[in-house]
Every structure is written in C-alpha cells, then in structure tokens.
C-alpha cells in the first residue's frame, strides 16, 4: 500500500492538479469557502476526477497541524521518483545553474528558495539529506507549486557532490560575508552552482573549502546578513542578468 502525505494551500494544490493529478487521492476543502478561488479549484478537481470532501476549518487544521492551510488540503501519494544530479545534467541544453543549500532547516526558507529557483531558471535545488528540511507540506505551500517544477536533489555527502559537479565543468561559488570578491565583479556566463548556507551560520567549513570561489553580496545598509531566499534571489538574478546580455 502506497504511503501518503498532505499538502495545503491553493497554489500548491492547483499546481499539483495541473501537473500531476494522478498523485492526488482526495482534496479536503472548507465548506464555508464559496469564493472564485475555491470554485476554480473544485471545477478542476472534478474535471480530473478527484474526490472532493467538504469539511470545517477545525478538521483541516487537525489534518495538517496548522491553521494556515487557506481552507484546502490534498492527500497525495508520498512516493516520489528519485532524482539524481546525472538525470538533470543529461537533459541540459544550456549552461547548468544549480542552487545548493547547506543546512537549511526552516521549511519556509526552503519553500521560498524553490520558488526563487523556479522563477530564475535554476535547473535543480540540491541539499544534504542530514541537517536539512525535506519537502514538507509547509515547503509545498510556501513554494507555490515550485516544489513540483524544480527538481529537488538530496545527497548523502555534499562535499563529494560538489567535487562531482566540478568534474562536469561546473564552477562552484559559495557566498560568504568575508569573501574577497564581490558579486558584481565576477563573470557568471558558464555552468554555475551557487552554494548558500543558513542565515548567521553560513556554509560549513568543508563545504566552503570545496568551493572554487567565494563571493560576498555588497551591503550598504546597517544589516549584517540576509535571509537565504533573498540571497538566492540576488545570486540567481545576477546569473540570469549576465546570461541574458549574451543572448
């Protein structure tokens, strides 16, 4: 019997309905919601032959353990096909762009990073299996569908994975506040993997030592650090900007 898990929020569930409806077993929706957003979701679920279960807000909160479910919860199959870095590399027709997250434990941060990765064309998000959050229901909600569109690759040994990426000609760039090079001074038109750590903690020592280059984001205000998803957005956008100029 296949295992199941829950996702919640309109973006995450609408994305799942459009891209992988066969993975949805049933959808629970707040019986008090009669707005256009709810009607659109119900209509699409009916088209895809997904069972709709009306219930109250209290039951939804009990199912997912939070009141921030927006009035809709989906029960989906938990089996997810394993994605390896080689699988992603084999189908690339442009310079690789990876986002590597070292020690991100907050599901809101991971969800936001996936959303940024989707928006700016990253080919995959990579994270170690240990000391990192997985694809939880909260991650799916915050990602607003990006958890279903951006490959999420988990690896056992991050330093070894970085060395493997180097063998594929990918330049590994880590972010560090004390780096000698500033973001706007480096060239990003080739295959790149950005390595980011948690706010305040940064990337781990061994991970940092494995990077080809360390860069800092220029800061002119009073704050000393940025949220990891903000950092991801800045780094990925600069990569996108430089590559767009060459097209």
PDB file of N, CA, C and O in Angstrom, residues 47-117:
ATOM      1  N   UNK A  47     -12.971  17.936 -13.036  1.00  0.00           N
ATOM      2  CA  UNK A  47     -12.512  17.580 -14.383  1.00  0.00           C
ATOM      3  C   UNK A  47     -11.490  16.444 -14.326  1.00  0.00           C
ATOM      4  O   UNK A  47     -11.485  15.540 -15.163  1.00  0.00           O
ATOM      5  N   UNK A  48     -10.624  16.488 -13.300  1.00  0.00           N
ATOM      6  CA  UNK A  48      -9.586  15.469 -13.134  1.00  0.00           C
ATOM      7  C   UNK A  48     -10.083  14.242 -12.368  1.00  0.00           C
ATOM      8  O   UNK A  48      -9.308  13.329 -12.076  1.00  0.00           O
ATOM      9  N   UNK A  49     -11.365  14.217 -12.045  1.00  0.00           N
ATOM     10  CA  UNK A  49     -11.979  13.092 -11.319  1.00  0.00           C
ATOM     11  C   UNK A  49     -11.341  12.853  -9.945  1.00  0.00           C
ATOM     12  O   UNK A  49     -11.108  11.714  -9.538  1.00  0.00           O
ATOM     13  N   UNK A  50     -11.057  13.954  -9.238  1.00  0.00           N
ATOM     14  CA  UNK A  50     -10.502  13.875  -7.885  1.00  0.00           C
ATOM     15  C   UNK A  50     -11.640  14.057  -6.893  1.00  0.00           C
ATOM     16  O   UNK A  50     -12.445  14.987  -7.007  1.00  0.00           O
ATOM     17  N   UNK A  51     -11.699  13.190  -5.901  1.00  0.00           N
ATOM     18  CA  UNK A  51     -12.751  13.263  -4.895  1.00  0.00           C
ATOM     19  C   UNK A  51     -12.599  14.512  -4.039  1.00  0.00           C
ATOM     20  O   UNK A  51     -11.518  14.821  -3.533  1.00  0.00           O
ATOM     21  N   UNK A  52     -13.713  15.248  -3.866  1.00  0.00           N
ATOM     22  CA  UNK A  52     -13.742  16.432  -3.007  1.00  0.00           C
ATOM     23  C   UNK A  52     -14.488  16.107  -1.719  1.00  0.00           C
ATOM     24  O   UNK A  52     -15.578  15.530  -1.758  1.00  0.00           O
ATOM     25  N   UNK A  53     -13.902  16.462  -0.602  1.00  0.00           N
ATOM     26  CA  UNK A  53     -14.517  16.207   0.700  1.00  0.00           C
ATOM     27  C   UNK A  53     -14.714  17.537   1.418  1.00  0.00           C
ATOM     28  O   UNK A  53     -13.741  18.240   1.709  1.00  0.00           O
ATOM     29  N   UNK A  54     -15.960  17.897   1.660  1.00  0.00           N
ATOM     30  CA  UNK A  54     -16.261  19.134   2.380  1.00  0.00           C
ATOM     31  C   UNK A  54     -16.103  18.904   3.878  1.00  0.00           C
ATOM     32  O   UNK A  54     -16.537  17.890   4.414  1.00  0.00           O
ATOM     33  N   UNK A  55     -15.459  19.850   4.546  1.00  0.00           N
ATOM     34  CA  UNK A  55     -15.273  19.735   5.992  1.00  0.00           C
ATOM     35  C   UNK A  55     -15.110  21.131   6.577  1.00  0.00           C
ATOM     36  O   UNK A  55     -15.088  22.128   5.847  1.00  0.00           O
ATOM     37  N   UNK A  56     -14.985  21.201   7.900  1.00  0.00           N
ATOM     38  CA  UNK A  56     -14.849  22.516   8.509  1.00  0.00           C
ATOM     39  C   UNK A  56     -13.379  22.874   8.731  1.00  0.00           C
ATOM     40  O   UNK A  56     -12.477  22.044   8.576  1.00  0.00           O
ATOM     41  N   UNK A  57     -13.162  24.107   9.091  1.00  0.00           N
ATOM     42  CA  UNK A  57     -11.818  24.643   9.277  1.00  0.00           C
ATOM     43  C   UNK A  57     -11.046  23.900  10.363  1.00  0.00           C
ATOM     44  O   UNK A  57      -9.830  23.684  10.258  1.00  0.00           O
ATOM     45  N   UNK A  58     -11.753  23.479  11.390  1.00  0.00           N
ATOM     46  CA  UNK A  58     -11.109  22.780  12.503  1.00  0.00           C
ATOM     47  C   UNK A  58     -10.523  21.445  12.055  1.00  0.00           C
ATOM     48  O   UNK A  58      -9.406  21.080  12.437  1.00  0.00           O
ATOM     49  N   UNK A  59     -11.259  20.719  11.234  1.00  0.00           N
ATOM     50  CA  UNK A  59     -10.764  19.429  10.758  1.00  0.00           C
ATOM     51  C   UNK A  59      -9.540  19.614   9.864  1.00  0.00           C
ATOM     52  O   UNK A  59      -8.572  18.847   9.946  1.00  0.00           O
ATOM     53  N   UNK A  60      -9.567  20.636   9.025  1.00  0.00           N
ATOM     54  CA  UNK A  60      -8.422  20.896   8.155  1.00  0.00           C
ATOM     55  C   UNK A  60      -7.171  21.189   8.987  1.00  0.00           C
ATOM     56  O   UNK A  60      -6.085  20.687   8.690  1.00  0.00           O
ATOM     57  N   UNK A  61      -7.331  21.994  10.020  1.00  0.00           N
ATOM     58  CA  UNK A  61      -6.197  22.319  10.888  1.00  0.00           C
ATOM     59  C   UNK A  61      -5.671  21.082  11.593  1.00  0.00           C
ATOM     60  O   UNK A  61      -4.463  20.922  11.792  1.00  0.00           O
ATOM     61  N   UNK A  62      -6.568  20.187  11.957  1.00  0.00           N
ATOM     62  CA  UNK A  62      -6.162  18.953  12.631  1.00  0.00           C
ATOM     63  C   UNK A  62      -5.399  18.038  11.667  1.00  0.00           C
ATOM     64  O   UNK A  62      -4.445  17.362  12.067  1.00  0.00           O
ATOM     65  N   UNK A  63      -5.782  18.027  10.412  1.00  0.00           N
ATOM     66  CA  UNK A  63      -5.127  17.163   9.424  1.00  0.00           C
ATOM     67  C   UNK A  63      -3.676  17.575   9.205  1.00  0.00           C
ATOM     68  O   UNK A  63      -2.774  16.739   9.173  1.00  0.00           O
ATOM     69  N   UNK A  64      -3.421  18.874   9.048  1.00  0.00           N
ATOM     70  CA  UNK A  64      -2.072  19.343   8.687  1.00  0.00           C
ATOM     71  C   UNK A  64      -1.308  19.981   9.834  1.00  0.00           C
ATOM     72  O   UNK A  64      -0.135  20.324   9.690  1.00  0.00           O
ATOM     73  N   UNK A  65      -1.967  20.156  10.989  1.00  0.00           N
ATOM     74  CA  UNK A  65      -1.266  20.687  12.151  1.00  0.00           C
ATOM     75  C   UNK A  65      -0.995  22.181  12.102  1.00  0.00           C
ATOM     76  O   UNK A  65      -0.106  22.677  12.792  1.00  0.00           O
ATOM     77  N   UNK A  66      -1.728  22.908  11.282  1.00  0.00           N
ATOM     78  CA  UNK A  66      -1.576  24.355  11.214  1.00  0.00           C
ATOM     79  C   UNK A  66      -2.892  24.972  10.765  1.00  0.00           C
ATOM     80  O   UNK A  66      -3.690  24.322  10.080  1.00  0.00           O
ATOM     81  N   UNK A  67      -3.112  26.219  11.152  1.00  0.00           N
ATOM     82  CA  UNK A  67      -4.323  26.932  10.721  1.00  0.00           C
ATOM     83  C   UNK A  67      -4.087  27.706   9.429  1.00  0.00           C
ATOM     84  O   UNK A  67      -5.007  28.327   8.897  1.00  0.00           O
ATOM     85  N   UNK A  68      -2.867  27.646   8.899  1.00  0.00           N
ATOM     86  CA  UNK A  68      -2.518  28.427   7.705  1.00  0.00           C
ATOM     87  C   UNK A  68      -2.685  27.591   6.430  1.00  0.00           C
ATOM     88  O   UNK A  68      -1.851  27.620   5.530  1.00  0.00           O
ATOM     89  N   UNK A  69      -3.764  26.852   6.357  1.00  0.00           N
ATOM     90  CA  UNK A  69      -3.986  25.942   5.225  1.00  0.00           C
ATOM     91  C   UNK A  69      -4.805  26.572   4.099  1.00  0.00           C
ATOM     92  O   UNK A  69      -4.993  25.958   3.056  1.00  0.00           O
ATOM     93  N   UNK A  70      -5.327  27.782   4.303  1.00  0.00           N
ATOM     94  CA  UNK A  70      -6.127  28.507   3.312  1.00  0.00           C
ATOM     95  C   UNK A  70      -7.453  27.827   2.988  1.00  0.00           C
ATOM     96  O   UNK A  70      -8.120  28.188   2.021  1.00  0.00           O
ATOM     97  N   UNK A  71      -7.817  26.834   3.776  1.00  0.00           N
ATOM     98  CA  UNK A  71      -9.106  26.187   3.557  1.00  0.00           C
ATOM     99  C   UNK A  71      -9.083  25.036   2.579  1.00  0.00           C
ATOM    100  O   UNK A  71     -10.134  24.555   2.159  1.00  0.00           O
ATOM    101  N   UNK A  72      -7.884  24.554   2.232  1.00  0.00           N
ATOM    102  CA  UNK A  72      -7.821  23.434   1.298  1.00  0.00           C
ATOM    103  C   UNK A  72      -6.599  22.567   1.599  1.00  0.00           C
ATOM    104  O   UNK A  72      -5.494  23.067   1.807  1.00  0.00           O
ATOM    105  N   UNK A  73      -6.823  21.249   1.627  1.00  0.00           N
ATOM    106  CA  UNK A  73      -5.772  20.273   1.910  1.00  0.00           C
ATOM    107  C   UNK A  73      -5.927  19.123   0.926  1.00  0.00           C
ATOM    108  O   UNK A  73      -7.050  18.684   0.634  1.00  0.00           O
ATOM    109  N   UNK A  74      -4.811  18.623   0.410  1.00  0.00           N
ATOM    110  CA  UNK A  74      -4.845  17.470  -0.503  1.00  0.00           C
ATOM    111  C   UNK A  74      -4.071  16.315   0.098  1.00  0.00           C
ATOM    112  O   UNK A  74      -2.994  16.513   0.671  1.00  0.00           O
ATOM    113  N   UNK A  75      -4.600  15.133  -0.052  1.00  0.00           N
ATOM    114  CA  UNK A  75      -3.923  13.901   0.356  1.00  0.00           C
ATOM    115  C   UNK A  75      -3.289  13.313  -0.895  1.00  0.00           C
ATOM    116  O   UNK A  75      -3.988  12.976  -1.854  1.00  0.00           O
ATOM    117  N   UNK A  76      -1.951  13.240  -0.919  1.00  0.00           N
ATOM    118  CA  UNK A  76      -1.258  12.795  -2.132  1.00  0.00           C
ATOM    119  C   UNK A  76      -0.375  11.588  -1.830  1.00  0.00           C
ATOM    120  O   UNK A  76      -0.008  11.336  -0.680  1.00  0.00           O
ATOM    121  N   UNK A  77      -0.044  10.862  -2.868  1.00  0.00           N
ATOM    122  CA  UNK A  77       0.873   9.734  -2.697  1.00  0.00           C
ATOM    123  C   UNK A  77       2.251  10.267  -2.365  1.00  0.00           C
ATOM    124  O   UNK A  77       2.732  11.217  -2.984  1.00  0.00           O
ATOM    125  N   UNK A  78       2.886   9.643  -1.381  1.00  0.00           N
ATOM    126  CA  UNK A  78       4.167  10.135  -0.883  1.00  0.00           C
ATOM    127  C   UNK A  78       5.341   9.643  -1.708  1.00  0.00           C
ATOM    128  O   UNK A  78       6.447  10.147  -1.571  1.00  0.00           O
ATOM    129  N   UNK A  79       5.124   8.636  -2.541  1.00  0.00           N
ATOM    130  CA  UNK A  79       6.237   8.112  -3.340  1.00  0.00           C
ATOM    131  C   UNK A  79       6.663   9.145  -4.362  1.00  0.00           C
ATOM    132  O   UNK A  79       5.854   9.672  -5.107  1.00  0.00           O
ATOM    133  N   UNK A  80       7.940   9.453  -4.382  1.00  0.00           N
ATOM    134  CA  UNK A  80       8.488  10.422  -5.318  1.00  0.00           C
ATOM    135  C   UNK A  80       9.679   9.803  -6.018  1.00  0.00           C
ATOM    136  O   UNK A  80      10.556   9.244  -5.371  1.00  0.00           O
ATOM    137  N   UNK A  81       9.674   9.866  -7.344  1.00  0.00           N
ATOM    138  CA  UNK A  81      10.770   9.254  -8.081  1.00  0.00           C
ATOM    139  C   UNK A  81      12.090   9.908  -7.697  1.00  0.00           C
ATOM    140  O   UNK A  81      12.175  11.127  -7.572  1.00  0.00           O
ATOM    141  N   UNK A  82      13.101   9.076  -7.508  1.00  0.00           N
ATOM    142  CA  UNK A  82      14.409   9.579  -7.116  1.00  0.00           C
ATOM    143  C   UNK A  82      15.030  10.358  -8.261  1.00  0.00           C
ATOM    144  O   UNK A  82      15.043   9.908  -9.401  1.00  0.00           O
ATOM    145  N   UNK A  83      15.508  11.537  -7.950  1.00  0.00           N
ATOM    146  CA  UNK A  83      16.156  12.375  -8.951  1.00  0.00           C
ATOM    147  C   UNK A  83      17.632  12.470  -8.611  1.00  0.00           C
ATOM    148  O   UNK A  83      18.003  12.866  -7.507  1.00  0.00           O
ATOM    149  N   UNK A  84      18.475  12.088  -9.545  1.00  0.00           N
ATOM    150  CA  UNK A  84      19.922  12.199  -9.363  1.00  0.00           C
ATOM    151  C   UNK A  84      20.432  13.377 -10.168  1.00  0.00           C
ATOM    152  O   UNK A  84      19.808  13.799 -11.151  1.00  0.00           O
ATOM    153  N   UNK A  85      21.568  13.916  -9.757  1.00  0.00           N
ATOM    154  CA  UNK A  85      22.145  15.046 -10.471  1.00  0.00           C
ATOM    155  C   UNK A  85      22.423  14.678 -11.924  1.00  0.00           C
ATOM    156  O   UNK A  85      22.217  15.480 -12.844  1.00  0.00           O
ATOM    157  N   UNK A  86      22.863  13.440 -12.143  1.00  0.00           N
ATOM    158  CA  UNK A  86      23.150  12.992 -13.512  1.00  0.00           C
ATOM    159  C   UNK A  86      21.902  13.051 -14.387  1.00  0.00           C
ATOM    160  O   UNK A  86      21.989  13.343 -15.582  1.00  0.00           O
ATOM    161  N   UNK A  87      20.733  12.772 -13.794  1.00  0.00           N
ATOM    162  CA  UNK A  87      19.485  12.832 -14.554  1.00  0.00           C
ATOM    163  C   UNK A  87      19.232  14.243 -15.064  1.00  0.00           C
ATOM    164  O   UNK A  87      18.742  14.442 -16.183  1.00  0.00           O
ATOM    165  N   UNK A  88      19.537  15.224 -14.222  1.00  0.00           N
ATOM    166  CA  UNK A  88      19.334  16.622 -14.605  1.00  0.00           C
ATOM    167  C   UNK A  88      20.362  17.040 -15.657  1.00  0.00           C
ATOM    168  O   UNK A  88      20.026  17.676 -16.657  1.00  0.00           O
ATOM    169  N   UNK A  89      21.619  16.673 -15.434  1.00  0.00           N
ATOM    170  CA  UNK A  89      22.695  17.080 -16.346  1.00  0.00           C
ATOM    171  C   UNK A  89      22.492  16.519 -17.756  1.00  0.00           C
ATOM    172  O   UNK A  89      22.809  17.181 -18.752  1.00  0.00           O
ATOM    173  N   UNK A  90      21.962  15.306 -17.839  1.00  0.00           N
ATOM    174  CA  UNK A  90      21.821  14.641 -19.136  1.00  0.00           C
ATOM    175  C   UNK A  90      20.871  15.360 -20.084  1.00  0.00           C
ATOM    176  O   UNK A  90      21.005  15.252 -21.302  1.00  0.00           O
ATOM    177  N   UNK A  91      19.916  16.091 -19.548  1.00  0.00           N
ATOM    178  CA  UNK A  91      18.905  16.725 -20.407  1.00  0.00           C
ATOM    179  C   UNK A  91      19.150  18.217 -20.618  1.00  0.00           C
ATOM    180  O   UNK A  91      18.350  18.888 -21.268  1.00  0.00           O
ATOM    181  N   UNK A  92      20.243  18.746 -20.074  1.00  0.00           N
ATOM    182  CA  UNK A  92      20.502  20.177 -20.199  1.00  0.00           C
ATOM    183  C   UNK A  92      20.975  20.531 -21.602  1.00  0.00           C
ATOM    184  O   UNK A  92      21.822  19.859 -22.183  1.00  0.00           O
ATOM    185  N   UNK A  93      20.432  21.616 -22.143  1.00  0.00           N
ATOM    186  CA  UNK A  93      20.850  22.126 -23.440  1.00  0.00           C
ATOM    187  C   UNK A  93      21.446  23.525 -23.307  1.00  0.00           C
ATOM    188  O   UNK A  93      21.644  24.222 -24.301  1.00  0.00           O
ATOM    189  N   UNK A  94      21.715  23.948 -22.077  1.00  0.00           N
ATOM    190  CA  UNK A  94      22.269  25.259 -21.769  1.00  0.00           C
ATOM    191  C   UNK A  94      23.182  25.116 -20.562  1.00  0.00           C
ATOM    192  O   UNK A  94      23.174  24.072 -19.900  1.00  0.00           O
ATOM    193  N   UNK A  95      23.987  26.116 -20.254  1.00  0.00           N
ATOM    194  CA  UNK A  95      24.875  26.019 -19.091  1.00  0.00           C
ATOM    195  C   UNK A  95      24.102  25.738 -17.808  1.00  0.00           C
ATOM    196  O   UNK A  95      23.060  26.355 -17.557  1.00  0.00           O
ATOM    197  N   UNK A  96      24.611  24.809 -17.029  1.00  0.00           N
ATOM    198  CA  UNK A  96      23.922  24.404 -15.806  1.00  0.00           C
ATOM    199  C   UNK A  96      23.822  25.560 -14.814  1.00  0.00           C
ATOM    200  O   UNK A  96      24.714  26.404 -14.725  1.00  0.00           O
ATOM    201  N   UNK A  97      22.713  25.585 -14.073  1.00  0.00           N
ATOM    202  CA  UNK A  97      22.538  26.548 -12.987  1.00  0.00           C
ATOM    203  C   UNK A  97      21.873  25.818 -11.826  1.00  0.00           C
ATOM    204  O   UNK A  97      20.697  25.447 -11.893  1.00  0.00           O
ATOM    205  N   UNK A  98      22.649  25.577 -10.773  1.00  0.00           N
ATOM    206  CA  UNK A  98      22.153  24.859  -9.604  1.00  0.00           C
ATOM    207  C   UNK A  98      22.167  25.763  -8.373  1.00  0.00           C
ATOM    208  O   UNK A  98      23.023  26.645  -8.253  1.00  0.00           O
ATOM    209  N   UNK A  99      21.226  25.505  -7.477  1.00  0.00           N
ATOM    210  CA  UNK A  99      21.203  26.168  -6.177  1.00  0.00           C
ATOM    211  C   UNK A  99      21.418  25.098  -5.123  1.00  0.00           C
ATOM    212  O   UNK A  99      20.636  24.154  -5.015  1.00  0.00           O
ATOM    213  N   UNK A 100      22.512  25.228  -4.357  1.00  0.00           N
ATOM    214  CA  UNK A 100      22.863  24.234  -3.350  1.00  0.00           C
ATOM    215  C   UNK A 100      22.672  24.850  -1.976  1.00  0.00           C
ATOM    216  O   UNK A 100      23.238  25.906  -1.667  1.00  0.00           O
ATOM    217  N   UNK A 101      21.875  24.205  -1.143  1.00  0.00           N
ATOM    218  CA  UNK A 101      21.529  24.736   0.178  1.00  0.00           C
ATOM    219  C   UNK A 101      22.153  23.869   1.257  1.00  0.00           C
ATOM    220  O   UNK A 101      21.812  22.696   1.399  1.00  0.00           O
ATOM    221  N   UNK A 102      23.063  24.452   2.016  1.00  0.00           N
ATOM    222  CA  UNK A 102      23.819  23.719   3.023  1.00  0.00           C
ATOM    223  C   UNK A 102      23.267  24.009   4.419  1.00  0.00           C
ATOM    224  O   UNK A 102      23.509  25.076   4.987  1.00  0.00           O
ATOM    225  N   UNK A 103      22.479  23.074   4.945  1.00  0.00           N
ATOM    226  CA  UNK A 103      21.995  23.202   6.320  1.00  0.00           C
ATOM    227  C   UNK A 103      20.776  24.086   6.497  1.00  0.00           C
ATOM    228  O   UNK A 103      20.641  24.761   7.518  1.00  0.00           O
ATOM    229  N   UNK A 104      19.876  24.103   5.521  1.00  0.00           N
ATOM    230  CA  UNK A 104      18.651  24.896   5.636  1.00  0.00           C
ATOM    231  C   UNK A 104      17.580  24.040   6.306  1.00  0.00           C
ATOM    232  O   UNK A 104      17.103  23.058   5.733  1.00  0.00           O
ATOM    233  N   UNK A 105      17.192  24.418   7.517  1.00  0.00           N
ATOM    234  CA  UNK A 105      16.261  23.602   8.296  1.00  0.00           C
ATOM    235  C   UNK A 105      14.852  24.184   8.365  1.00  0.00           C
ATOM    236  O   UNK A 105      13.925  23.503   8.784  1.00  0.00           O
ATOM    237  N   UNK A 106      14.697  25.423   7.988  1.00  0.00           N
ATOM    238  CA  UNK A 106      13.398  26.091   8.049  1.00  0.00           C
ATOM    239  C   UNK A 106      12.606  25.800   6.774  1.00  0.00           C
ATOM    240  O   UNK A 106      13.055  26.154   5.676  1.00  0.00           O
ATOM    241  N   UNK A 107      11.439  25.173   6.874  1.00  0.00           N
ATOM    242  CA  UNK A 107      10.657  24.852   5.669  1.00  0.00           C
ATOM    243  C   UNK A 107      10.224  26.095   4.900  1.00  0.00           C
ATOM    244  O   UNK A 107      10.084  26.042   3.676  1.00  0.00           O
ATOM    245  N   UNK A 108      10.012  27.210   5.590  1.00  0.00           N
ATOM    246  CA  UNK A 108       9.640  28.442   4.894  1.00  0.00           C
ATOM    247  C   UNK A 108      10.792  28.918   4.006  1.00  0.00           C
ATOM    248  O   UNK A 108      10.567  29.396   2.894  1.00  0.00           O
ATOM    249  N   UNK A 109      12.012  28.794   4.502  1.00  0.00           N
ATOM    250  CA  UNK A 109      13.171  29.184   3.708  1.00  0.00           C
ATOM    251  C   UNK A 109      13.341  28.285   2.488  1.00  0.00           C
ATOM    252  O   UNK A 109      13.622  28.755   1.387  1.00  0.00           O
ATOM    253  N   UNK A 110      13.194  26.975   2.682  1.00  0.00           N
ATOM    254  CA  UNK A 110      13.324  26.056   1.548  1.00  0.00           C
ATOM    255  C   UNK A 110      12.241  26.324   0.522  1.00  0.00           C
ATOM    256  O   UNK A 110      12.507  26.356  -0.693  1.00  0.00           O
ATOM    257  N   UNK A 111      11.008  26.511   0.972  1.00  0.00           N
ATOM    258  CA  UNK A 111       9.920  26.795   0.044  1.00  0.00           C
ATOM    259  C   UNK A 111      10.167  28.059  -0.755  1.00  0.00           C
ATOM    260  O   UNK A 111       9.941  28.099  -1.975  1.00  0.00           O
ATOM    261  N   UNK A 112      10.660  29.097  -0.078  1.00  0.00           N
ATOM    262  CA  UNK A 112      10.950  30.359  -0.764  1.00  0.00           C
ATOM    263  C   UNK A 112      12.100  30.187  -1.753  1.00  0.00           C
ATOM    264  O   UNK A 112      12.086  30.763  -2.843  1.00  0.00           O
ATOM    265  N   UNK A 113      13.107  29.395  -1.382  1.00  0.00           N
ATOM    266  CA  UNK A 113      14.230  29.143  -2.291  1.00  0.00           C
ATOM    267  C   UNK A 113      13.773  28.393  -3.537  1.00  0.00           C
ATOM    268  O   UNK A 113      14.232  28.683  -4.652  1.00  0.00           O
ATOM    269  N   UNK A 114      12.894  27.425  -3.381  1.00  0.00           N
ATOM    270  CA  UNK A 114      12.362  26.695  -4.529  1.00  0.00           C
ATOM    271  C   UNK A 114      11.591  27.636  -5.451  1.00  0.00           C
ATOM    272  O   UNK A 114      11.684  27.549  -6.681  1.00  0.00           O
ATOM    273  N   UNK A 115      10.857  28.541  -4.855  1.00  0.00           N
ATOM    274  CA  UNK A 115      10.077  29.498  -5.649  1.00  0.00           C
ATOM    275  C   UNK A 115      11.000  30.412  -6.449  1.00  0.00           C
ATOM    276  O   UNK A 115      10.774  30.679  -7.626  1.00  0.00           O
ATOM    277  N   UNK A 116      12.059  30.895  -5.803  1.00  0.00           N
ATOM    278  CA  UNK A 116      13.044  31.739  -6.482  1.00  0.00           C
ATOM    279  C   UNK A 116      13.756  30.943  -7.577  1.00  0.00           C
ATOM    280  O   UNK A 116      13.980  31.454  -8.684  1.00  0.00           O
ATOM    281  N   UNK A 117      14.113  29.696  -7.259  1.00  0.00           N
ATOM    282  CA  UNK A 117      14.803  28.850  -8.238  1.00  0.00           C
ATOM    283  C   UNK A 117      13.955  28.654  -9.488  1.00  0.00           C
ATOM    284  O   UNK A 117      14.456  28.695 -10.616  1.00  0.00           O
TER     285      UNK A 117
END
